[in-house]
Tab-separated table of C-alpha atoms in Angstrom:
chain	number	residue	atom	x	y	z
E	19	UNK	CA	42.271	125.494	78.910
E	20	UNK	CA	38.609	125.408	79.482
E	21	UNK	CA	37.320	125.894	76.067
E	22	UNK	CA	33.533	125.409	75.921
E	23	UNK	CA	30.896	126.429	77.464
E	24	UNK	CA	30.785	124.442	80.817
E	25	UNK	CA	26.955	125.180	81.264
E	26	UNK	CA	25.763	124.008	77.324
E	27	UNK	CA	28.013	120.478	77.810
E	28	UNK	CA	26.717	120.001	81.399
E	29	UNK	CA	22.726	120.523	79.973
E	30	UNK	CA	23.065	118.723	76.779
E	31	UNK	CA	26.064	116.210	76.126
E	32	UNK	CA	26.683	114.908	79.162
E	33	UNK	CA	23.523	112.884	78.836
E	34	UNK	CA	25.013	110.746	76.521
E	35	UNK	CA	28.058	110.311	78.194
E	36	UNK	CA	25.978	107.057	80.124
E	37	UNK	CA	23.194	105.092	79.081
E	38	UNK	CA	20.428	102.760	80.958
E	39	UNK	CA	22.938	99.930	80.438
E	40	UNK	CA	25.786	101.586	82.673
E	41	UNK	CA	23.509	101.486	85.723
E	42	UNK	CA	26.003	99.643	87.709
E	43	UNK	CA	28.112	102.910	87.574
E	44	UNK	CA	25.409	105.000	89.221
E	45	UNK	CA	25.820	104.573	93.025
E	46	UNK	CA	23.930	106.135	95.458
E	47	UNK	CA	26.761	108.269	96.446
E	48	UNK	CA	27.321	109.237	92.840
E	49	UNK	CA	23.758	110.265	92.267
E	50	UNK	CA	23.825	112.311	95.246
E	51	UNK	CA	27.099	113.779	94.249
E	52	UNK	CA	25.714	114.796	90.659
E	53	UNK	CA	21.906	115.673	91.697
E	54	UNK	CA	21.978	117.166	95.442
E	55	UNK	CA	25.638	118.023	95.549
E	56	UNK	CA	25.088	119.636	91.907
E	57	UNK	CA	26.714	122.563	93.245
E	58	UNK	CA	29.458	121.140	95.189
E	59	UNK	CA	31.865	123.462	93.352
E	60	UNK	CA	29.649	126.423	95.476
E	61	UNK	CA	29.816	124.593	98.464
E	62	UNK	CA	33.490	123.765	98.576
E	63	UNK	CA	34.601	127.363	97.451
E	64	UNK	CA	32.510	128.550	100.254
E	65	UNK	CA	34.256	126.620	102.541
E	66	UNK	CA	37.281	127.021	101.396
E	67	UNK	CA	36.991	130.702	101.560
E	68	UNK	CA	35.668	130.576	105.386
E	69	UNK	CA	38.678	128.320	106.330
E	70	UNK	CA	41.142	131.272	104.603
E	71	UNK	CA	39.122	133.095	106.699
E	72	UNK	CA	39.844	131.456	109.763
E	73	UNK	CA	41.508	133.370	112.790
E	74	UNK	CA	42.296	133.021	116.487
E	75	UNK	CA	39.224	134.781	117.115
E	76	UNK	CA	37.394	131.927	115.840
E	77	UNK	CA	36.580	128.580	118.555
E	78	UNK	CA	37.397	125.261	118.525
E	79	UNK	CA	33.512	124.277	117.256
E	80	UNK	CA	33.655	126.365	114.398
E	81	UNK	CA	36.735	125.052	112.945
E	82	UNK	CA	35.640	121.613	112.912
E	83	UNK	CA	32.336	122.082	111.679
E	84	UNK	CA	34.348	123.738	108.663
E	85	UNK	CA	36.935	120.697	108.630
E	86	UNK	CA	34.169	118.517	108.423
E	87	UNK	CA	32.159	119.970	105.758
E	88	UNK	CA	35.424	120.175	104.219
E	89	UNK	CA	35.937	116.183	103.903
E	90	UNK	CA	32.402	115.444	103.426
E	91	UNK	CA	32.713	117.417	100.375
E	92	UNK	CA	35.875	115.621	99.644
E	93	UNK	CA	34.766	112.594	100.142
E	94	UNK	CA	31.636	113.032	97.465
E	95	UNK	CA	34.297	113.829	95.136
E	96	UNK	CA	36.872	111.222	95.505
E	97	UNK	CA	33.845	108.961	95.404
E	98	UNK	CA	32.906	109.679	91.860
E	99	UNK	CA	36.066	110.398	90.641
E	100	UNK	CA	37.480	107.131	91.092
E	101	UNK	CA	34.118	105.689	89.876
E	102	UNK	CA	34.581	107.503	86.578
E	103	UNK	CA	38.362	107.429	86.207
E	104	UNK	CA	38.079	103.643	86.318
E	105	UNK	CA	36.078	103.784	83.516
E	106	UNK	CA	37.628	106.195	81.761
E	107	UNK	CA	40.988	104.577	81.980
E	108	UNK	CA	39.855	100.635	81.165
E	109	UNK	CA	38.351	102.379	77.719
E	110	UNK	CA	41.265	104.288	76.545
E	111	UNK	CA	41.685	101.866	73.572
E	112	UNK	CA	38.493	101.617	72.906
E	113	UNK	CA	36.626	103.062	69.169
E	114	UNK	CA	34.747	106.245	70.396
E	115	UNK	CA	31.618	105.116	69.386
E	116	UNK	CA	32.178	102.384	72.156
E	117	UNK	CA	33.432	103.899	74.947
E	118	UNK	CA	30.804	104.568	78.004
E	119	UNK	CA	32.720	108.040	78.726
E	120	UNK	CA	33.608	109.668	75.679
E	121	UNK	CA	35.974	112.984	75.238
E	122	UNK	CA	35.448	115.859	73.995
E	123	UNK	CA	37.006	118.923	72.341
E	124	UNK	CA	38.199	121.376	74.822
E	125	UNK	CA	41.418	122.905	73.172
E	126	UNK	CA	45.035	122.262	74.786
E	127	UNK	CA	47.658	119.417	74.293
E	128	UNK	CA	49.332	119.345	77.525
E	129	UNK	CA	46.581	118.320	79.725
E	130	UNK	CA	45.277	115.631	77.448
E	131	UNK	CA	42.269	114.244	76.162
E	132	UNK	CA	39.175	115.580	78.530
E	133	UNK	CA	36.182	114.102	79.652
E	134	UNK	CA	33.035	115.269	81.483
E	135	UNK	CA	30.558	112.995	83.958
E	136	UNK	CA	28.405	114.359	86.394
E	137	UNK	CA	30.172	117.800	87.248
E	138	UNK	CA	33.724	116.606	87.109
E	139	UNK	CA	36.212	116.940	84.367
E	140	UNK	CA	38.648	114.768	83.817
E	141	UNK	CA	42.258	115.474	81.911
E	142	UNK	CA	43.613	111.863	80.515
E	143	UNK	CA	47.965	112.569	80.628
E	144	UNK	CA	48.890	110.280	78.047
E	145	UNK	CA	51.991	110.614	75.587
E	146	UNK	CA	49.680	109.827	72.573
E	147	UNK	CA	50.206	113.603	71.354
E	148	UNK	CA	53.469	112.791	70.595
E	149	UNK	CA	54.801	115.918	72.575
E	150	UNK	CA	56.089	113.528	75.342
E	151	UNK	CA	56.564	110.347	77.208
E	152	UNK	CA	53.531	108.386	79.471
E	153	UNK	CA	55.695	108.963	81.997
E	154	UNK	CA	56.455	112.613	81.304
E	155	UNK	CA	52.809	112.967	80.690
E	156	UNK	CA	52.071	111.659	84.461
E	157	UNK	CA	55.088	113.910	85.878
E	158	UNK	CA	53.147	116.731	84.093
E	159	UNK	CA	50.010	115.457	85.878
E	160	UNK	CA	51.391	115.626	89.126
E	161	UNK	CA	52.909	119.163	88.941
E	162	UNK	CA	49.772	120.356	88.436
E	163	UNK	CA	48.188	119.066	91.756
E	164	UNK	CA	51.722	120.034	93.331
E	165	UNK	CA	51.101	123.430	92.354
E	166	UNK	CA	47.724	123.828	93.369
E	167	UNK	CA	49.034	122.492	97.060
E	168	UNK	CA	51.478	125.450	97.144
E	169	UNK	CA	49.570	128.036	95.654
E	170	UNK	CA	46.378	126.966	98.163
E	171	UNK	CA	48.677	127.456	101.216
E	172	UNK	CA	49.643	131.100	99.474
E	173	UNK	CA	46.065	131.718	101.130
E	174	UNK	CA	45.334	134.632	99.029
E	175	UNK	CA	41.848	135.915	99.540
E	176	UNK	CA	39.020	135.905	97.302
E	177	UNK	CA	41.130	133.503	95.265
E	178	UNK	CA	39.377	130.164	94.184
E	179	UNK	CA	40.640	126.878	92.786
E	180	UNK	CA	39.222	123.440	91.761
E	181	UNK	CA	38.762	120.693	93.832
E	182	UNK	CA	41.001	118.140	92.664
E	183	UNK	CA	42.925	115.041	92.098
E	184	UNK	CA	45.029	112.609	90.862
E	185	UNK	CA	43.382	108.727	89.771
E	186	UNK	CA	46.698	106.088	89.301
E	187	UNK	CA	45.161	103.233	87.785
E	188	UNK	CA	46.552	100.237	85.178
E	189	UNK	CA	49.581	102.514	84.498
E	190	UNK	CA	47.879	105.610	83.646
E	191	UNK	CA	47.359	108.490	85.053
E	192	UNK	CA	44.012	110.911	85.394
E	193	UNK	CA	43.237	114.202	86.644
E	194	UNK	CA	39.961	115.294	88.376
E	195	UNK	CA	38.262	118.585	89.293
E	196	UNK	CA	35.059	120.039	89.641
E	197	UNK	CA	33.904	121.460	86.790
E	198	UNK	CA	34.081	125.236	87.033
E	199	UNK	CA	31.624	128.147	85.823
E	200	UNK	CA	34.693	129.296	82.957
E	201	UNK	CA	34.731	129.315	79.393
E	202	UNK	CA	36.313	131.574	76.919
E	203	UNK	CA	34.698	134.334	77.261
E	204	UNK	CA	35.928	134.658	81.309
E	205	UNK	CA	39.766	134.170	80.978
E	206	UNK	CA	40.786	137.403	82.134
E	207	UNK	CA	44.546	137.090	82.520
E	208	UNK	CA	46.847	134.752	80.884
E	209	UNK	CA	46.745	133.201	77.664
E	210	UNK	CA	44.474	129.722	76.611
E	211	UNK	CA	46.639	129.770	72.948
E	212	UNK	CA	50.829	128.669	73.683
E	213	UNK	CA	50.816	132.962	74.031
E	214	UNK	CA	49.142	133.977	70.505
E	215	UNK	CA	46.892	136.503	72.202
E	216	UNK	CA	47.191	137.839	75.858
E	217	UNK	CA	44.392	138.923	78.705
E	218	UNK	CA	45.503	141.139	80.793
E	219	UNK	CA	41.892	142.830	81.404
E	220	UNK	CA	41.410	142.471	85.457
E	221	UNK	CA	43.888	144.798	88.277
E	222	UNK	CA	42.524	142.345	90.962
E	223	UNK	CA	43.281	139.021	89.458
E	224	UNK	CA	47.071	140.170	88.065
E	225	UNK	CA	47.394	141.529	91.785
E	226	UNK	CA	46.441	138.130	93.115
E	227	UNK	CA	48.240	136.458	90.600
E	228	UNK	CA	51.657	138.601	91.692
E	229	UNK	CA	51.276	137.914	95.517
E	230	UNK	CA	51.416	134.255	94.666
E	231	UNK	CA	54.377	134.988	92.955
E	232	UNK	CA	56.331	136.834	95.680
E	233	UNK	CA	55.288	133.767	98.322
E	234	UNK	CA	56.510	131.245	95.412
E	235	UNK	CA	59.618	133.335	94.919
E	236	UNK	CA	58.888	133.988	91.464
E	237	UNK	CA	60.516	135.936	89.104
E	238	UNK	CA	58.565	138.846	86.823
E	239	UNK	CA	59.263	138.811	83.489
E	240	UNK	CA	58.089	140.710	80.387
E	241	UNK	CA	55.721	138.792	76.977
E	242	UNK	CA	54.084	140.706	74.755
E	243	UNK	CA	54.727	144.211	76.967
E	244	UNK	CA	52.155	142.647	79.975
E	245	UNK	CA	54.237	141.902	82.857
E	246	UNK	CA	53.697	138.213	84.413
E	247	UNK	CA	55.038	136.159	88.163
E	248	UNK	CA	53.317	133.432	87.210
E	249	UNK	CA	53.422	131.404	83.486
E	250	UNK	CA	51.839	133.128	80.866
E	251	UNK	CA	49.504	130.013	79.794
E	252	UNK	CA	48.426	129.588	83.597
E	253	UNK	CA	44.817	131.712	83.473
E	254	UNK	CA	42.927	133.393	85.417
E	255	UNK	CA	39.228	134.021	85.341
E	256	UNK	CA	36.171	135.569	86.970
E	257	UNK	CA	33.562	133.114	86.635
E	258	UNK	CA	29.878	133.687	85.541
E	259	UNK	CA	29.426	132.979	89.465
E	260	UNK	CA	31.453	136.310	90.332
E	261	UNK	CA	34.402	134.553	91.632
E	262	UNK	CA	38.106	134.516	90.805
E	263	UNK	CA	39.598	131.881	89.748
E	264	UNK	CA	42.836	130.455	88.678
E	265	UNK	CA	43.413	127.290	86.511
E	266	UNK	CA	46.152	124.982	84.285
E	267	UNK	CA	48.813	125.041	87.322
E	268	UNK	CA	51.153	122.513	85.965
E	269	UNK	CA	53.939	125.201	84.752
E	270	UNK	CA	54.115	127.169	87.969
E	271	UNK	CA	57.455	126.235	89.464
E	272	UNK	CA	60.532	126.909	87.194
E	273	UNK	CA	61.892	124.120	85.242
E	274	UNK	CA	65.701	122.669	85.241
E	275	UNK	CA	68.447	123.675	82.139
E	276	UNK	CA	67.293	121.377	78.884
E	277	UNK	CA	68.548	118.297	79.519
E	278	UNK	CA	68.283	117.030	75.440
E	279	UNK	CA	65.359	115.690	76.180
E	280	UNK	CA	62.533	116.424	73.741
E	281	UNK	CA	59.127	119.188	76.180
E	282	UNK	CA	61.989	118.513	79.298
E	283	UNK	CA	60.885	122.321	80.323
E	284	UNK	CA	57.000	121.090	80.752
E	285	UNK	CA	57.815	118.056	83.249
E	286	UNK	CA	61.840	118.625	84.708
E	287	UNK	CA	61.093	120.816	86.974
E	288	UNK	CA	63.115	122.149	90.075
E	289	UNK	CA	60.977	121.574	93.482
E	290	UNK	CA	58.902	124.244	95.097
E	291	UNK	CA	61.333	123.963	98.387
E	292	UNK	CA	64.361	124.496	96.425
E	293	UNK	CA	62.114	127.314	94.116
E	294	UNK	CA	61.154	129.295	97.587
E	295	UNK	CA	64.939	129.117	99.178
E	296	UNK	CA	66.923	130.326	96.236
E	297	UNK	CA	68.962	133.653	96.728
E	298	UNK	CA	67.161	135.152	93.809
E	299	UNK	CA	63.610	134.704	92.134
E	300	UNK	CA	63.303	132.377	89.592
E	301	UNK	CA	60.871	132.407	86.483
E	302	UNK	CA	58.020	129.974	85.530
E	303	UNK	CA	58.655	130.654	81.864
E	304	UNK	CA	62.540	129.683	81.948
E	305	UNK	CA	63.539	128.189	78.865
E	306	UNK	CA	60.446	128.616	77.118
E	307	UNK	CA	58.725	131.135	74.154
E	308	UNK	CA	56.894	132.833	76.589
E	309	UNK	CA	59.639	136.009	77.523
E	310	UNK	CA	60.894	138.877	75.904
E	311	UNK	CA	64.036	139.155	77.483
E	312	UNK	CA	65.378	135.461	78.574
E	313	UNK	CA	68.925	135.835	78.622
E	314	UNK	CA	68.954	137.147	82.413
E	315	UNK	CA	65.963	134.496	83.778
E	316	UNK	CA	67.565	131.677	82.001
E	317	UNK	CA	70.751	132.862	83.423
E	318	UNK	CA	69.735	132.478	86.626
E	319	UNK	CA	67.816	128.935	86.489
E	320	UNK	CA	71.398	127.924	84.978
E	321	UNK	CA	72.661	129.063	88.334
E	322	UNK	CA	70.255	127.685	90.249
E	323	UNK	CA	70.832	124.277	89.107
E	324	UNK	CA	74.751	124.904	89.627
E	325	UNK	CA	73.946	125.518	93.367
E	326	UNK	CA	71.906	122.701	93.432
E	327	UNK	CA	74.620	120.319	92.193
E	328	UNK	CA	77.162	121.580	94.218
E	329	UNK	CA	75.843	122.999	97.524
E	330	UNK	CA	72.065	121.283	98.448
E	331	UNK	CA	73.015	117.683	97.002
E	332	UNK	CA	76.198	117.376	98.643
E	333	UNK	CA	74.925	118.802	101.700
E	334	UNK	CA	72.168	116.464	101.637
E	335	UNK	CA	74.598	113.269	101.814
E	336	UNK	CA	76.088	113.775	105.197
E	337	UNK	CA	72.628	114.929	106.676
E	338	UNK	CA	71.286	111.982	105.768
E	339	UNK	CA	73.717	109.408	106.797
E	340	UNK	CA	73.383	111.177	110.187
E	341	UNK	CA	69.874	110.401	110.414
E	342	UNK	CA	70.446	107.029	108.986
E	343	UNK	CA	72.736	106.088	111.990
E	344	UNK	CA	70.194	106.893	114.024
E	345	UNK	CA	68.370	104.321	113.124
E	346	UNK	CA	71.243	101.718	113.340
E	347	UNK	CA	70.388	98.241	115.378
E	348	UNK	CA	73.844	96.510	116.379
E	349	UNK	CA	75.471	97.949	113.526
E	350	UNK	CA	72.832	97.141	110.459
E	351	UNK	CA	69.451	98.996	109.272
E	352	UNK	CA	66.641	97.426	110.533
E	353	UNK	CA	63.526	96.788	108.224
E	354	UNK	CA	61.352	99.626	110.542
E	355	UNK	CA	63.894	102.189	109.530
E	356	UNK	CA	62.937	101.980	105.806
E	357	UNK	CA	59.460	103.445	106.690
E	358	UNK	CA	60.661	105.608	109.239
E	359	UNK	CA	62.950	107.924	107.267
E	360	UNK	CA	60.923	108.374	104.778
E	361	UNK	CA	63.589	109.156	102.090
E	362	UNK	CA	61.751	110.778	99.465
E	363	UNK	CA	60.134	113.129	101.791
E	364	UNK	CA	63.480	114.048	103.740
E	365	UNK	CA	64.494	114.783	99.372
E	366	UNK	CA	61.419	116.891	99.160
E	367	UNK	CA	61.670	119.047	101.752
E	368	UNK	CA	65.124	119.420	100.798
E	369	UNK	CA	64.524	121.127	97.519
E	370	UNK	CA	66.192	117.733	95.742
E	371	UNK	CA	64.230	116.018	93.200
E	372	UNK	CA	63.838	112.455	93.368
E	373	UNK	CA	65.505	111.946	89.526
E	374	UNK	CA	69.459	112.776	91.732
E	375	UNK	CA	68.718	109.496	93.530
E	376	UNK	CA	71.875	108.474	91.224
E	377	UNK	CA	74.341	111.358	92.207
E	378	UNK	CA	72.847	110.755	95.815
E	379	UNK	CA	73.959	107.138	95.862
E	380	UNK	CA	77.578	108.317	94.016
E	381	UNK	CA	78.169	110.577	97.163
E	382	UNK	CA	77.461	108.549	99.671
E	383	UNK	CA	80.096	107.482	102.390
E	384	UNK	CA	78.095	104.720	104.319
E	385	UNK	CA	77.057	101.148	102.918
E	386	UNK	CA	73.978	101.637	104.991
E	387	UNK	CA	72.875	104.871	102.889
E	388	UNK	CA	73.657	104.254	99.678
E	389	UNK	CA	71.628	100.829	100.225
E	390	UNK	CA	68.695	102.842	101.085
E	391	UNK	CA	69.379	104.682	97.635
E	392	UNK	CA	69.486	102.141	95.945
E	393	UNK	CA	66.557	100.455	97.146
E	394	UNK	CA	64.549	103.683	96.392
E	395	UNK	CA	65.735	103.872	92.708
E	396	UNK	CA	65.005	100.017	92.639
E	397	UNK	CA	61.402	100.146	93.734
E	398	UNK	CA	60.671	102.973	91.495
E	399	UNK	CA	62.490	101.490	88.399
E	400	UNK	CA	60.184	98.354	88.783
E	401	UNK	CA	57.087	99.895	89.216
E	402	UNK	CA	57.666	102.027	86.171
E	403	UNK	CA	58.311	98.780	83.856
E	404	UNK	CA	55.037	97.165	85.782
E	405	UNK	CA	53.096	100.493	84.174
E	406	UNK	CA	54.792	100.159	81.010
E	407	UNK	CA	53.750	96.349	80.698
E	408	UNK	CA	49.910	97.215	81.706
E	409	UNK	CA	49.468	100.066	79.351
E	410	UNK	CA	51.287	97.471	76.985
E	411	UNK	CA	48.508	95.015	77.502
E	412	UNK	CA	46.024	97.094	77.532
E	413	UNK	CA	46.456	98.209	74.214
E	414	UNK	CA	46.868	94.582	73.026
E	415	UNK	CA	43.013	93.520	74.709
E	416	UNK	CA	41.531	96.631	73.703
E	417	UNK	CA	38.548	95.530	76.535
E	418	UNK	CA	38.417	96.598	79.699
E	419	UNK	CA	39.179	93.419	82.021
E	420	UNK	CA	40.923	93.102	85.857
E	421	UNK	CA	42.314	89.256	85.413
E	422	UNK	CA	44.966	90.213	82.967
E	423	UNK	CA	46.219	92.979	84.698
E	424	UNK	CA	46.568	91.243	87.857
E	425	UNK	CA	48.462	88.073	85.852
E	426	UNK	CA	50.934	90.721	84.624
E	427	UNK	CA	51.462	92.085	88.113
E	428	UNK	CA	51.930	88.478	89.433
E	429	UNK	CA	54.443	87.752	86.437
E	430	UNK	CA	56.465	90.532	87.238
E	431	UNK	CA	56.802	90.495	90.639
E	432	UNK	CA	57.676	86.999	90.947
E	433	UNK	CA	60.606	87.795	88.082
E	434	UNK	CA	61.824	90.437	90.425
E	435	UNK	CA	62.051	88.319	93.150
E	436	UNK	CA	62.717	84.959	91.792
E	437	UNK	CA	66.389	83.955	93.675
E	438	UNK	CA	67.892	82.717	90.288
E	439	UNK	CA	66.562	84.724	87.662
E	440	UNK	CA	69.139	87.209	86.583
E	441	UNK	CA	67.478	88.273	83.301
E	442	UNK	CA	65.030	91.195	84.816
E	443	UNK	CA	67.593	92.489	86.887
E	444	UNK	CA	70.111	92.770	83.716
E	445	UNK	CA	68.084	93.384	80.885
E	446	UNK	CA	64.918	95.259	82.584
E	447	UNK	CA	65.612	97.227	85.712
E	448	UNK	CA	69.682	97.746	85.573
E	449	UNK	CA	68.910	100.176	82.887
E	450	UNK	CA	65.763	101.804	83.673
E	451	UNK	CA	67.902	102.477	86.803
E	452	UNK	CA	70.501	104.010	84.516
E	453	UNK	CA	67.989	105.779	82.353
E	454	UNK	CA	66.178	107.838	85.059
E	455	UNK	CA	68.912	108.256	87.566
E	456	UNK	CA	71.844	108.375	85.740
């Protein structure tokens, strides 16, 4: 949740967020972005609004003046954001009193700490809360760019949403929007308190909010007598521009059953392919505090996973292997066919989650498949140590410094593929392997 005043911290604290000797920081395009392009969060939902807008009525020259305007907006962004995040990141272990970008209070747990520079707020997903996991912390990240994706292409009119995105850098993971004309006293519909008090106080956005719904294929469900398609804690707001807008994505798409693991509801979620196929509508809230009646929407996520398990993954398996003969050269894979199948995006757009790369690999019939599972689950098991052992050192130098990090990448990458050296393989990424695709 937005919890301050976005206006008082942009006029009075931000000025010490960066002082004469951080210079070096302020690039031309980052001035630009933060004086001229002040009100880049106008021009983009302006734009954004006359793409929804868009018809076949419109020509050719129109649409690319908006495409245009619509990366050179971008562009600005990503520019600063990645300036900032850099920062932002190589500080985390810093004292406050020494950081160059310091956070500040802004209510919620989920998102992280939160930081503002120049217009843009950034949410740090660490597991330093305790609630959860670096890793779970990043997955939670992620869903809530995923979302936005989906929920942009609902095209809904008159329906506005941050600029954003995600910053990967050193093993940790940032997100960053424009900073929006919301505070407290705009939340409209939702709830900015884990459901202590509700808004349910404007027709439009709860219509809005419901259309998204339907397109998502999302359940309604009952909290607190207000009627909700969409989580309870995701809000909705009119800003003190006039325009509605909707905010904290990450919980849109249902999640799986409980697997044991501690929060597994805020980052195990089913995929928004598998979400908008199911026979019946599924709900955001499954498995959480935020329903009245959960026996029947929990009942059917159980379900849902059941036909996942036994219809979509074992359907997947022979789908595949078709597609990976395809590719076949004199009877082996070549190296080209590894970029050209594009395994996690053939998973995606199945509905399967990338974590049943381990039941995928079990089910396989072909030598020539199950070695491109394996390979997948490899490559992601060994960057996910690589991020554990920068965070690692990070917190050991405290500093922010490049050298180190690149040492550790070097180190670990010629472990992995050192032609004798057994012990990574057996003692590091055997069972990371078995811990996240098991």
């Amino acid at each position: 949740m937005y919890g301050v005043d976005y206006y008082n911290i942009v006029s009075g604290d931000s000025s010490d967020s960066t002082s004469e000797e951080e210079e070096p920081l302020e690039t031309e395009a980052v001035k630009k972005f933060a004086g001229t392009y002040a009100d880049i969060n106008q021009r983009f939902q302006k734009v954004a609004q006359s793409i929804f807008s868009v018809t076949t009525y419109h020509n050719a020259t129109h649409l690319i003046q908006l495409n245009l305007e619509f990366i050179d907006i971008s562009k600005d962004f990503l520019h600063a954001a990645r300036k900032f995040g850099k920062v932002i990141i190589s500080e985390i272990f810093l004292p406050y009193d020494q950081k160059t970008v310091r956070p500040i209070q802004m209510g919620g747990v989920i998102g992280g700490e939160k930081y503002i520079v120049h217009n843009i707020l950034f949410k740090f997903a660490t597991g330093k809360v305790g609630a959860f996991s670096d890793e779970a912390a990043s997955k939670i990240a992620g869903h809530e760019l995923k979302s936005l994706v989906h929920i942009w292409n609902c095209r809904v009119p008159e329906l506005c949403y941050p600029l954003q995105c995600l910053i990967d850098y050193l093993g940790f993971r940032l997100v960053a929007m424009i900073l929006l004309p919301i505070n407290y006293d705009t939340l409209k519909v939702g709830s900015s308190d884990g459901g202590k008090s509700i808004n349910y106080a404007d027709r439009k956005l709860v219509s809005q909010m419901r259309h998204i719904g339907q397109k998502l294929n999302l359940a309604t469900h009952k909290f607190q007598d207000s009627s909700f398609r969409l989580p309870v804690d995701l809000e909705g707001h009119i800003g003190n521009d006039g325009r509605r807008y909707v905010v904290d994505l990450s919980r849109v798409f249902p999640p799986v059953p409980p697997s044991g693991v501690k929060n597994s509801n805020l980052w195990q979620l089913f995929r928004p392919e598998f979400v908008k196929d199911n026979p019946s509508p599924m709900c955001s809230d499954g498995f959480s505090g935020f329903m009245d009646f959960p026996d029947e929407h929990n009942l059917i996520l159980k379900l849902a996973a059941k036909r996942l398990h036994t219809e979509v993954i074992p359907n997947f398996v022979p789908f595949f292997e078709s597609m990976v003969n395809l590719h076949l050269v004199d009877g082996a894979l070549p190296l080209k066919a590894f970029d050209n199948l594009k395994l996690p995006r053939l998973l995606h757009q199945a509905g399967i989650n990338l974590r049943y790369l381990g039941i995928l690999c079990g089910l396989a019939r072909s030598k020539e498949s199950r070695t491109m599972y394996l390979i997948e689950m490899v490559a992601r098991s060994v960057k996910k140590i690589l991020n554990r052992m920068m965070r690692k050192r990070m917190a050991e130098l405290l500093f922010p410094m490049e050298t180190p990090y690149i040492a550790v990448v070097r180190t670990h990458l010629n472990s992995v593929f050192h032609p004798t050296d057994e012990y990574v393989w057996k003692e590091k990424i055997y069972p990371e392997i078995i811990r996240g695709y098991r």
